[in-house]
Short mmCIF file of C-alpha atoms in Angstrom, two decimals:
data_model
loop_
_atom_site.label_atom_id
_atom_site.label_comp_id
_atom_site.label_asym_id
_atom_site.label_seq_id
_atom_site.Cartn_x
_atom_site.Cartn_y
_atom_site.Cartn_z
CA MET A 114 4.02 5.33 42.52
CA PRO A 115 3.17 2.09 40.80
CA GLU A 116 5.90 0.84 38.32
CA SER A 117 5.46 2.03 34.80
CA VAL A 118 5.86 -0.03 31.80
CA SER A 119 9.05 1.70 30.88
CA GLN A 120 10.45 0.76 34.34
CA ALA A 121 9.49 -2.87 34.09
CA ILE A 122 11.03 -3.10 30.44
CA ALA A 123 14.45 -1.48 32.02
CA ARG A 124 14.25 -3.84 34.91
CA VAL A 125 13.99 -7.06 32.89
CA GLY A 126 15.90 -6.03 29.66
CA GLY A 127 13.15 -5.76 26.98
CA ALA A 128 9.50 -5.51 26.20
CA VAL A 129 9.29 -9.18 24.79
CA GLU A 130 10.76 -10.39 28.12
CA VAL A 131 8.16 -8.29 30.09
CA LEU A 132 5.28 -9.64 28.11
CA ARG A 133 6.38 -13.33 27.72
CA ASN A 134 7.00 -13.83 31.39
CA ALA A 135 4.26 -11.60 32.86
CA GLN A 136 3.18 -12.91 36.24
CA SER A 137 -0.28 -11.51 36.20
CA ARG A 138 -3.00 -14.14 36.49
CA PRO A 139 -4.75 -15.66 33.62
CA THR A 140 -7.45 -13.16 32.30
CA ILE A 141 -11.01 -14.29 33.45
CA PHE A 142 -14.63 -12.69 32.99
CA PRO A 143 -15.59 -11.87 36.51
CA VAL A 144 -18.95 -13.42 36.24
CA THR A 145 -20.48 -16.75 36.89
CA PRO A 146 -18.46 -19.20 34.76
CA GLU A 147 -21.53 -21.42 33.93
CA PHE A 148 -25.26 -21.39 34.84
CA THR A 149 -25.96 -24.70 33.05
CA ASN A 150 -23.04 -25.71 30.94
CA TRP A 151 -21.27 -23.65 28.34
CA ARG A 152 -21.92 -26.02 25.40
CA SER A 153 -25.80 -25.37 25.71
CA GLU A 154 -25.24 -21.79 26.57
CA GLN A 155 -23.22 -21.50 23.33
CA LEU A 156 -26.03 -22.87 21.54
CA SER A 157 -28.68 -20.50 23.03
CA TRP A 158 -27.59 -17.40 20.83
CA ARG A 159 -28.30 -19.56 17.85
CA ASN A 160 -31.43 -21.37 18.97
CA SER A 161 -33.26 -19.30 21.30
CA VAL A 162 -32.13 -16.18 23.22
CA ALA A 163 -29.16 -15.53 25.41
CA LEU A 164 -28.69 -13.13 28.24
CA LEU A 165 -25.12 -12.08 28.85
CA ASP A 166 -23.85 -9.88 31.58
CA GLN A 167 -21.09 -7.45 30.20
CA SER A 168 -21.25 -5.33 33.29
CA HIS A 169 -17.93 -6.52 34.85
CA HIS A 170 -15.26 -7.48 32.27
CA MET A 171 -15.07 -4.19 29.97
CA THR A 172 -13.53 -0.76 30.97
CA ASP A 173 -15.54 2.47 30.14
CA LEU A 174 -13.70 5.70 29.33
CA PHE A 175 -16.21 8.58 29.43
CA ILE A 176 -14.89 11.42 27.29
CA SER A 177 -16.42 14.84 27.40
CA GLY A 178 -15.82 18.35 26.48
CA PRO A 179 -15.61 20.77 23.54
CA ASP A 180 -12.61 18.83 22.13
CA ALA A 181 -13.85 15.24 22.71
CA LEU A 182 -14.88 14.55 19.08
CA LYS A 183 -11.72 16.19 17.89
CA LEU A 184 -9.62 13.96 20.06
CA LEU A 185 -11.51 10.78 18.83
CA SER A 186 -10.93 12.06 15.18
CA ASP A 187 -7.27 12.77 15.65
CA THR A 188 -6.71 9.31 17.26
CA GLY A 189 -9.16 7.09 15.17
CA VAL A 190 -8.82 5.79 11.48
CA ASN A 191 -12.72 5.68 11.27
CA SER A 192 -14.61 8.40 9.45
CA PHE A 193 -16.63 10.64 12.00
CA ALA A 194 -18.69 12.34 9.35
CA ASN A 195 -22.30 12.09 10.22
CA PHE A 196 -21.33 10.50 13.57
CA GLU A 197 -24.45 11.85 15.56
CA VAL A 198 -25.77 11.27 19.00
CA ASP A 199 -27.17 7.75 19.48
CA LYS A 200 -24.75 6.27 16.96
CA ALA A 201 -21.97 3.89 17.82
CA LYS A 202 -18.90 2.55 15.91
CA GLN A 203 -16.02 0.14 16.35
CA PHE A 204 -13.21 2.70 17.03
CA ILE A 205 -9.80 1.65 15.85
CA ALA A 206 -6.57 3.51 16.36
CA VAL A 207 -2.89 3.04 15.16
CA ASN A 208 0.33 4.26 16.29
CA HIS A 209 2.37 7.04 14.36
CA GLU A 210 3.91 4.27 12.10
CA GLY A 211 0.61 2.91 11.23
CA TYR A 212 0.59 -0.28 13.40
CA LEU A 213 -2.62 -1.25 15.32
CA ILE A 214 -3.07 0.04 19.08
CA GLY A 215 -6.37 -1.80 19.44
CA ASP A 216 -10.12 -1.28 18.97
CA ALA A 217 -13.12 -0.55 21.14
CA ILE A 218 -16.91 0.31 20.74
CA LEU A 219 -17.51 4.06 20.82
CA PHE A 220 -20.86 5.25 21.99
CA HIS A 221 -22.10 8.86 21.19
CA LEU A 222 -24.16 9.44 24.42
CA GLY A 223 -24.79 13.15 23.92
CA GLU A 224 -23.43 16.48 22.75
CA ASP A 225 -19.78 16.41 23.44
CA SER A 226 -20.20 13.12 25.43
CA PHE A 227 -18.85 9.86 24.52
CA ASP A 228 -18.10 6.24 25.96
CA LEU A 229 -15.26 4.24 24.75
CA VAL A 230 -15.80 0.66 25.97
CA GLY A 231 -13.42 -2.36 25.64
CA TRP A 232 -10.20 -3.60 26.60
CA PHE A 233 -7.80 -1.19 28.13
CA MET A 234 -5.15 -0.82 25.35
CA VAL A 235 -6.78 1.62 23.08
CA LEU A 236 -8.55 3.34 26.01
CA ASP A 237 -5.20 4.03 27.57
CA TRP A 238 -3.83 5.45 24.30
CA VAL A 239 -6.75 7.84 23.84
CA GLN A 240 -6.60 9.11 27.38
CA TYR A 241 -2.80 9.69 27.16
CA ILE A 242 -3.16 11.63 23.81
CA GLY A 243 -6.04 13.57 25.34
CA GLU A 244 -4.21 14.41 28.71
CA THR A 245 -0.77 15.39 26.93
CA GLY A 246 -2.19 17.28 24.09
CA ASP A 247 -3.88 20.44 23.55
CA TYR A 248 -7.40 19.20 24.13
CA ASP A 249 -10.16 20.65 26.23
CA VAL A 250 -11.56 17.14 27.36
CA THR A 251 -12.25 15.52 30.76
CA PHE A 252 -12.04 11.77 31.25
CA GLU A 253 -13.79 9.61 33.82
CA ARG A 254 -12.63 5.89 33.77
CA ASP A 255 -14.46 3.11 35.09
CA ALA A 256 -12.24 0.10 35.09
CA ASN A 257 -13.49 -3.59 34.83
CA SER A 258 -14.32 -5.29 38.04
CA LEU A 259 -10.94 -7.18 38.39
CA MET A 260 -9.19 -3.75 38.20
CA ARG A 261 -11.53 -1.54 40.07
CA GLU A 262 -11.26 -0.80 43.80
CA PRO A 263 -12.88 -3.71 45.79
CA GLY A 264 -16.32 -3.14 46.99
CA VAL A 265 -16.94 -0.34 44.35
CA PRO A 266 -19.68 -1.33 41.87
CA PRO A 267 -19.53 -0.42 38.14
CA LYS A 268 -21.11 2.81 36.96
CA LEU A 269 -23.15 1.18 34.48
CA TYR A 270 -24.99 -2.21 34.05
CA ARG A 271 -24.59 -3.51 30.57
CA TYR A 272 -26.67 -6.63 29.36
CA GLU A 273 -26.64 -8.35 26.01
CA LEU A 274 -29.78 -10.11 24.59
CA GLN A 275 -28.70 -12.20 21.34
CA GLY A 276 -30.54 -14.81 19.27
CA PRO A 277 -33.51 -15.37 16.96
CA HIS A 278 -35.90 -14.63 19.94
CA ALA A 279 -34.24 -11.48 21.02
CA LEU A 280 -36.66 -9.25 18.91
CA ALA A 281 -39.77 -10.93 20.41
CA LEU A 282 -38.55 -10.70 23.91
CA MET A 283 -37.65 -6.98 23.52
CA GLU A 284 -41.23 -6.36 22.38
CA LYS A 285 -42.60 -8.18 25.34
CA LEU A 286 -40.32 -6.30 27.76
CA THR A 287 -41.26 -2.61 26.26
CA ARG A 288 -44.84 -3.53 25.54
CA ALA A 289 -44.60 -2.03 22.09
CA PRO A 290 -43.16 -2.93 18.77
CA VAL A 291 -39.28 -2.29 18.49
CA PRO A 292 -38.78 0.55 15.98
CA PRO A 293 -36.54 -0.17 13.08
CA THR A 294 -32.85 0.56 14.38
CA LYS A 295 -29.98 0.15 12.07
CA PHE A 296 -26.88 -1.78 13.00
CA PHE A 297 -24.74 -0.04 15.62
CA HIS A 298 -27.43 2.70 16.08
CA MET A 299 -29.07 3.38 19.58
CA ALA A 300 -32.62 3.60 20.87
CA THR A 301 -34.18 4.32 24.28
CA PHE A 302 -36.82 1.96 25.55
CA THR A 303 -38.89 1.72 28.97
CA ILE A 304 -38.54 -1.50 30.83
CA ASP A 305 -40.50 -2.01 34.20
CA GLY A 306 -40.79 1.75 34.17
CA LEU A 307 -37.04 2.53 33.78
CA GLN A 308 -35.44 4.38 30.84
CA VAL A 309 -32.83 1.97 29.17
CA ARG A 310 -30.44 2.63 26.46
CA SER A 311 -29.93 0.13 23.77
CA LEU A 312 -27.32 -0.59 21.08
CA ARG A 313 -28.42 -2.52 17.94
CA HIS A 314 -25.94 -5.17 16.93
CA GLY A 315 -25.39 -8.85 16.41
CA MET A 316 -23.46 -11.80 17.53
CA ALA A 317 -22.65 -14.78 15.27
CA GLY A 318 -25.01 -13.21 12.70
CA GLN A 319 -28.20 -13.32 15.19
CA PRO A 320 -30.21 -10.08 16.07
CA GLY A 321 -29.17 -8.47 19.32
CA PHE A 322 -29.65 -5.83 21.78
CA GLU A 323 -27.01 -4.29 24.30
CA LEU A 324 -28.91 -2.62 27.09
CA PHE A 325 -27.31 -0.31 29.53
CA GLY A 326 -28.02 2.09 32.12
CA PRO A 327 -27.18 3.21 35.88
CA TRP A 328 -25.81 0.32 37.93
CA GLU A 329 -28.36 0.87 40.74
CA GLU A 330 -31.14 0.03 38.18
CA GLY A 331 -29.57 -3.16 36.92
CA ASP A 332 -30.93 -5.72 39.20
CA ARG A 333 -34.63 -4.50 38.32
CA VAL A 334 -33.84 -4.56 34.56
CA ARG A 335 -32.33 -8.02 34.75
CA SER A 336 -35.30 -9.40 36.73
CA ALA A 337 -37.85 -7.98 34.22
CA ILE A 338 -35.61 -9.64 31.37
CA VAL A 339 -35.50 -12.92 33.12
CA ALA A 340 -39.24 -13.01 33.90
CA ALA A 341 -40.27 -12.01 30.28
CA GLY A 342 -37.77 -14.38 28.67
CA GLU A 343 -39.13 -17.76 30.29
CA GLU A 344 -41.57 -18.17 27.38
CA PHE A 345 -38.87 -17.72 24.81
CA GLY A 346 -36.34 -20.09 26.26
CA LEU A 347 -34.10 -17.40 27.71
CA THR A 348 -30.66 -18.88 28.72
CA LEU A 349 -28.27 -17.18 31.09
CA VAL A 350 -24.80 -17.30 29.64
CA GLY A 351 -21.75 -17.49 31.95
CA ALA A 352 -18.05 -16.28 31.42
CA LYS A 353 -17.00 -19.42 29.75
CA ALA A 354 -19.40 -19.52 26.82
CA TYR A 355 -19.34 -15.67 26.55
CA SER A 356 -15.58 -15.55 26.36
CA SER A 357 -15.85 -17.80 23.18
CA ALA A 358 -18.59 -15.73 21.30
CA ASN A 359 -15.96 -13.78 19.38
CA LEU A 360 -14.91 -16.93 17.58
CA GLU A 361 -18.16 -16.96 15.66
CA SER A 362 -18.22 -13.22 14.75
CA ALA A 363 -14.50 -13.50 14.03
CA TRP A 364 -13.44 -10.56 16.18
CA VAL A 365 -10.07 -10.83 17.51
CA PRO A 366 -10.26 -9.27 21.06
CA SER A 367 -6.81 -8.41 22.03
CA PRO A 368 -4.10 -8.14 19.43
CA LEU A 369 -0.69 -6.93 20.66
CA PRO A 370 -0.66 -3.18 20.84
CA ALA A 371 2.04 -1.44 18.92
CA ILE A 372 3.11 0.94 21.68
CA PHE A 373 6.51 -0.35 22.62
CA THR A 374 8.53 1.56 19.88
CA GLY A 375 8.08 4.32 17.48
CA GLU A 376 7.37 8.06 17.74
CA GLY A 377 6.47 9.10 21.24
CA SER A 378 6.70 5.64 22.71
CA GLU A 379 9.18 6.35 25.28
CA ALA A 380 7.01 9.07 26.99
CA TYR A 381 3.83 6.81 26.61
CA LEU A 382 5.40 3.87 28.41
CA GLU A 383 6.69 6.12 31.36
CA TRP A 384 2.84 7.21 31.61
CA LEU A 385 1.56 3.68 31.30
CA PRO A 386 1.28 1.51 34.46
CA ALA A 387 2.97 -1.87 34.24
CA ASN A 388 -0.18 -3.87 35.20
CA ARG A 389 -1.67 -2.58 32.01
CA ALA A 390 1.18 -4.02 29.72
CA GLY A 391 -0.59 -7.43 29.11
CA SER A 392 0.82 -10.77 28.58
CA LEU A 393 2.25 -12.62 25.51
CA ALA A 394 1.66 -16.35 24.83
CA GLY A 395 2.24 -18.71 21.89
CA SER A 396 4.55 -20.26 19.66
CA PHE A 397 5.73 -17.31 17.64
CA VAL A 398 8.94 -16.01 19.25
CA SER A 399 11.06 -12.91 18.39
CA ASP A 400 13.35 -10.64 20.38
CA ASP A 401 12.18 -7.82 18.29
CA ILE A 402 8.74 -6.52 19.58
CA GLU A 403 7.96 -4.96 16.32
CA ASP A 404 7.70 -8.55 14.74
CA TYR A 405 4.47 -8.98 16.68
CA TYR A 406 2.90 -5.69 15.43
CA LEU A 407 -0.16 -5.91 13.08
CA THR A 408 -1.95 -3.31 10.86
CA PRO A 409 -5.60 -3.03 10.81
CA TYR A 410 -5.76 -4.76 7.37
CA ASP A 411 -4.44 -7.90 9.09
CA LEU A 412 -7.49 -8.16 11.11
CA GLY A 413 -10.00 -7.33 8.33
CA TYR A 414 -10.42 -3.66 9.50
CA GLY A 415 -9.80 -2.11 6.24
CA ARG A 416 -13.59 -1.40 5.60
CA SER A 417 -13.34 0.98 8.70
CA VAL A 418 -10.40 2.91 7.58
CA ALA A 419 -11.13 6.35 6.24
CA PHE A 420 -8.76 8.65 4.77
CA ASP A 421 -11.13 11.49 4.87
CA HIS A 422 -9.42 13.19 7.84
CA ASP A 423 -6.01 13.57 9.41
CA PHE A 424 -5.09 11.19 12.34
CA ILE A 425 -2.24 9.91 14.05
CA GLY A 426 -0.37 7.42 11.69
CA ARG A 427 -2.36 8.28 8.65
CA ALA A 428 0.60 8.62 6.21
CA ALA A 429 2.05 5.42 7.31
CA LEU A 430 -1.18 3.61 7.21
CA GLU A 431 -1.73 4.69 3.66
CA GLU A 432 1.73 3.06 2.87
CA HIS A 433 0.62 -0.06 4.50
CA ALA A 434 -2.59 -0.16 2.59
CA ALA A 435 -0.63 -0.09 -0.65
CA GLY A 436 1.75 -2.83 0.30
CA PRO A 437 1.16 -6.83 0.49
CA LEU A 438 -1.66 -7.40 2.93
CA ARG A 439 -2.53 -10.42 5.05
CA THR A 440 -6.13 -11.76 5.24
CA LYS A 441 -8.11 -12.74 8.39
CA VAL A 442 -9.33 -16.20 8.12
CA THR A 443 -10.62 -18.94 10.36
CA LEU A 444 -8.44 -22.04 10.77
CA VAL A 445 -10.35 -25.21 11.46
CA TRP A 446 -8.00 -27.46 13.41
CA ASN A 447 -7.62 -31.23 12.47
CA PRO A 448 -9.65 -33.01 15.17
CA GLU A 449 -7.25 -36.06 15.38
CA ASP A 450 -4.31 -33.62 15.94
CA VAL A 451 -6.44 -31.86 18.77
CA ALA A 452 -7.29 -35.25 20.33
CA ALA A 453 -3.76 -36.41 20.19
CA ALA A 454 -2.54 -33.22 22.01
CA GLN A 455 -5.03 -34.00 24.59
CA ARG A 456 -4.28 -37.47 24.68
CA SER A 457 -0.68 -36.70 25.44
CA LEU A 458 -1.75 -35.92 29.04
CA TYR A 459 -2.26 -39.56 29.53
CA GLU A 460 0.95 -40.78 28.01
CA PRO A 461 4.38 -41.02 29.29
CA GLY A 462 6.79 -38.13 28.97
CA THR A 463 6.12 -34.26 28.47
CA PRO A 464 2.62 -33.65 27.26
CA ALA A 465 1.48 -30.97 24.84
CA LYS A 466 0.28 -27.54 26.15
CA TYR A 467 -3.01 -28.09 27.92
CA ILE A 468 -5.89 -27.10 25.63
CA GLU A 469 -8.74 -25.51 27.62
CA PHE A 470 -12.33 -25.60 26.49
CA PRO A 471 -13.98 -23.45 25.08
CA LYS A 472 -11.31 -20.93 24.94
CA ALA A 473 -7.70 -22.20 24.83
CA ARG A 474 -6.03 -18.80 24.82
CA TYR A 475 -3.48 -18.49 27.65
CA GLY A 476 -2.22 -14.93 27.40
CA VAL A 477 -3.74 -11.68 26.67
CA TYR A 478 -2.01 -11.56 23.48
CA GLN A 479 -2.08 -15.13 21.82
CA VAL A 480 0.41 -15.22 18.97
CA ASP A 481 1.00 -18.72 17.46
CA ARG A 482 2.96 -19.73 14.13
CA VAL A 483 1.10 -20.80 11.14
CA LEU A 484 3.08 -22.68 8.58
CA ALA A 485 2.53 -23.85 4.89
CA ASP A 486 5.16 -26.23 3.42
CA GLY A 487 7.32 -25.68 6.31
CA ARG A 488 7.69 -21.98 6.12
CA ASP A 489 5.99 -19.21 8.20
CA VAL A 490 2.86 -17.73 6.31
CA GLY A 491 1.06 -15.94 9.15
CA ILE A 492 0.01 -16.00 12.86
CA SER A 493 -3.05 -17.54 14.88
CA HIS A 494 -4.80 -15.46 17.40
CA ASP A 495 -7.72 -16.47 19.42
CA VAL A 496 -8.51 -20.02 19.57
CA GLY A 497 -11.37 -22.26 20.88
CA TYR A 498 -14.39 -24.44 20.38
CA ILE A 499 -17.75 -23.75 18.57
CA THR A 500 -20.48 -26.02 19.81
CA GLY A 501 -22.77 -25.11 17.11
CA GLU A 502 -20.41 -26.10 14.34
CA GLN A 503 -18.57 -29.02 16.37
CA VAL A 504 -15.10 -27.40 15.31
CA PHE A 505 -12.19 -26.29 17.07
CA VAL A 506 -10.96 -23.18 15.53
CA SER A 507 -8.64 -20.29 15.74
CA LEU A 508 -8.69 -16.83 14.11
CA ALA A 509 -5.65 -15.99 12.05
CA SER A 510 -3.98 -13.44 9.84
CA VAL A 511 -2.25 -15.25 6.86
CA ASP A 512 -0.54 -14.08 3.59
CA ALA A 513 -2.89 -13.64 0.82
CA GLU A 514 -1.68 -16.61 -1.29
CA HIS A 515 -2.44 -18.97 1.61
CA ALA A 516 -5.90 -17.39 2.41
CA GLU A 517 -8.06 -19.31 -0.12
CA PRO A 518 -10.58 -21.69 1.70
CA GLY A 519 -9.53 -25.21 1.57
CA THR A 520 -5.73 -24.44 1.98
CA ASP A 521 -3.84 -26.65 4.37
CA VAL A 522 -1.69 -25.16 6.83
CA GLU A 523 -0.19 -26.15 10.22
CA VAL A 524 -0.23 -24.47 13.54
CA ILE A 525 2.47 -24.60 16.11
CA TRP A 526 0.89 -25.15 19.75
CA GLY A 527 2.82 -24.40 22.83
CA GLU A 528 5.95 -22.57 23.73
CA ASP A 529 9.63 -23.43 23.15
CA PRO A 530 11.11 -22.44 25.51
CA ASN A 531 8.32 -22.57 28.06
CA SER A 532 7.63 -19.18 29.63
CA THR A 533 7.15 -18.51 33.27
CA LYS A 534 3.65 -17.23 33.06
CA PRO A 535 1.26 -18.67 35.66
CA ALA A 536 -0.85 -20.26 33.04
CA VAL A 537 2.04 -22.18 31.40
CA GLU A 538 2.97 -25.61 32.81
CA PRO A 539 5.97 -27.65 31.48
CA HIS A 540 4.94 -28.83 27.90
CA ARG A 541 6.30 -29.49 24.42
CA GLN A 542 5.35 -27.89 21.22
CA VAL A 543 3.17 -29.97 18.76
CA ARG A 544 2.11 -29.28 15.29
CA ILE A 545 -1.55 -29.27 14.63
CA ARG A 546 -3.03 -29.52 10.95
CA ALA A 547 -5.59 -26.93 9.94
CA THR A 548 -7.69 -25.94 7.07
CA VAL A 549 -8.42 -22.29 6.00
CA TYR A 550 -11.98 -21.25 5.96
CA PRO A 551 -13.67 -17.68 5.76
CA ALA A 552 -13.90 -15.56 8.77
CA PRO A 553 -16.51 -15.65 10.15
CA TYR A 554 -16.67 -19.35 9.78
CA SER A 555 -20.52 -19.65 9.80
CA SER A 556 -22.15 -18.79 6.56
CA PHE A 557 -25.02 -17.24 8.52
CA ALA A 558 -22.88 -15.01 10.35
CA ARG A 559 -20.86 -14.02 7.32
CA GLU A 560 -24.08 -13.04 5.36
CA ASN A 561 -26.10 -11.47 8.20
CA TYR A 562 -23.85 -9.92 10.79
CA ARG A 563 -24.49 -6.38 9.98
CA LYS A 564 -28.02 -6.91 8.42
CA ASN A 565 -29.97 -7.72 11.62
#
């Protein structure tokens, strides 16, 4: 039997210790890092059309059975009224105390048939509730390619087309006008004689399509896309550029899940394998794991919360909604301070924590302190570089009084003391000046993300 999270916590003495010194390798997307270079690849979803391969880095949890929708409604803060076949939504779950477990994309594939796609945190929670509760459901789990048994391919291919030329390319591929499809609705197309399902959505405000189907048909569909895309400047996007795309849409991909304390947590941590606990990085340090918990409102998910049904954590979440709320913002890091941190690698003494480009996160859960006038006013999450804006940014949750665009803050970069994670080298903390901007940072993305 593999070690459980509960056993790992007992062995080292606490949840924070397990996460902060996790010996798992740094998270990577198991696809080609760069086809050309990540800068040009980042620009492609703004200027032409980008092809991104999502087949390998996400986990699919297929949920079916008479009680599948009931399970999702019981665990999701979203409204499920009028959630029909061929619709999708950003599924969000909280624990019994109203703190965020995580989010994923939920596809309604057919009658009593769903696919929950994303990071493992929220998928694990839904599967646990379904298996231990009174639900007539079945699960089929297709782990990402890093966690799947070697030599076993994914169940589905999943390709993403994004950019101003995506619509024209789709019409060439399908040899027909693309019917109007609302944001997060699905349609079925024929590409090279194969039936392909598509989710309509956008990235950085640009129009886009997520195409998926049986794995064995993936090479043929991809070849058709590449051949048809030449005249539109189709760019293949590798793992480096793709990992940074969320900075433009302002999605925080992996907040720390509130699973380590609260009602039912003891049994859940006994069920959960230790290799799915994750790793914690950043300058924010507390021995109390609950200090790392977030509410959906901290990440801008308030628009998705619907108190039109009973769900786990509803009463507690209503209390959070009435209290002081943090605001999700973009922090634009001062270029001189970023350069100074990089320059420290060439100077005598202990350098600053290495800043990777384009994505600088060095743990599954990145939690850095945000200060104003010397006091903590929030936390910084994902961090990296946006070529199209020529800015180094992080996504952050800050107190409302410091969320006004133009507000000056500081981010503490690096750990003290240094953890023993493989991605952490000996370094010293530095202060990076930053300025508050809206999230998403790009005005085009803010105004158009859900319109295309």
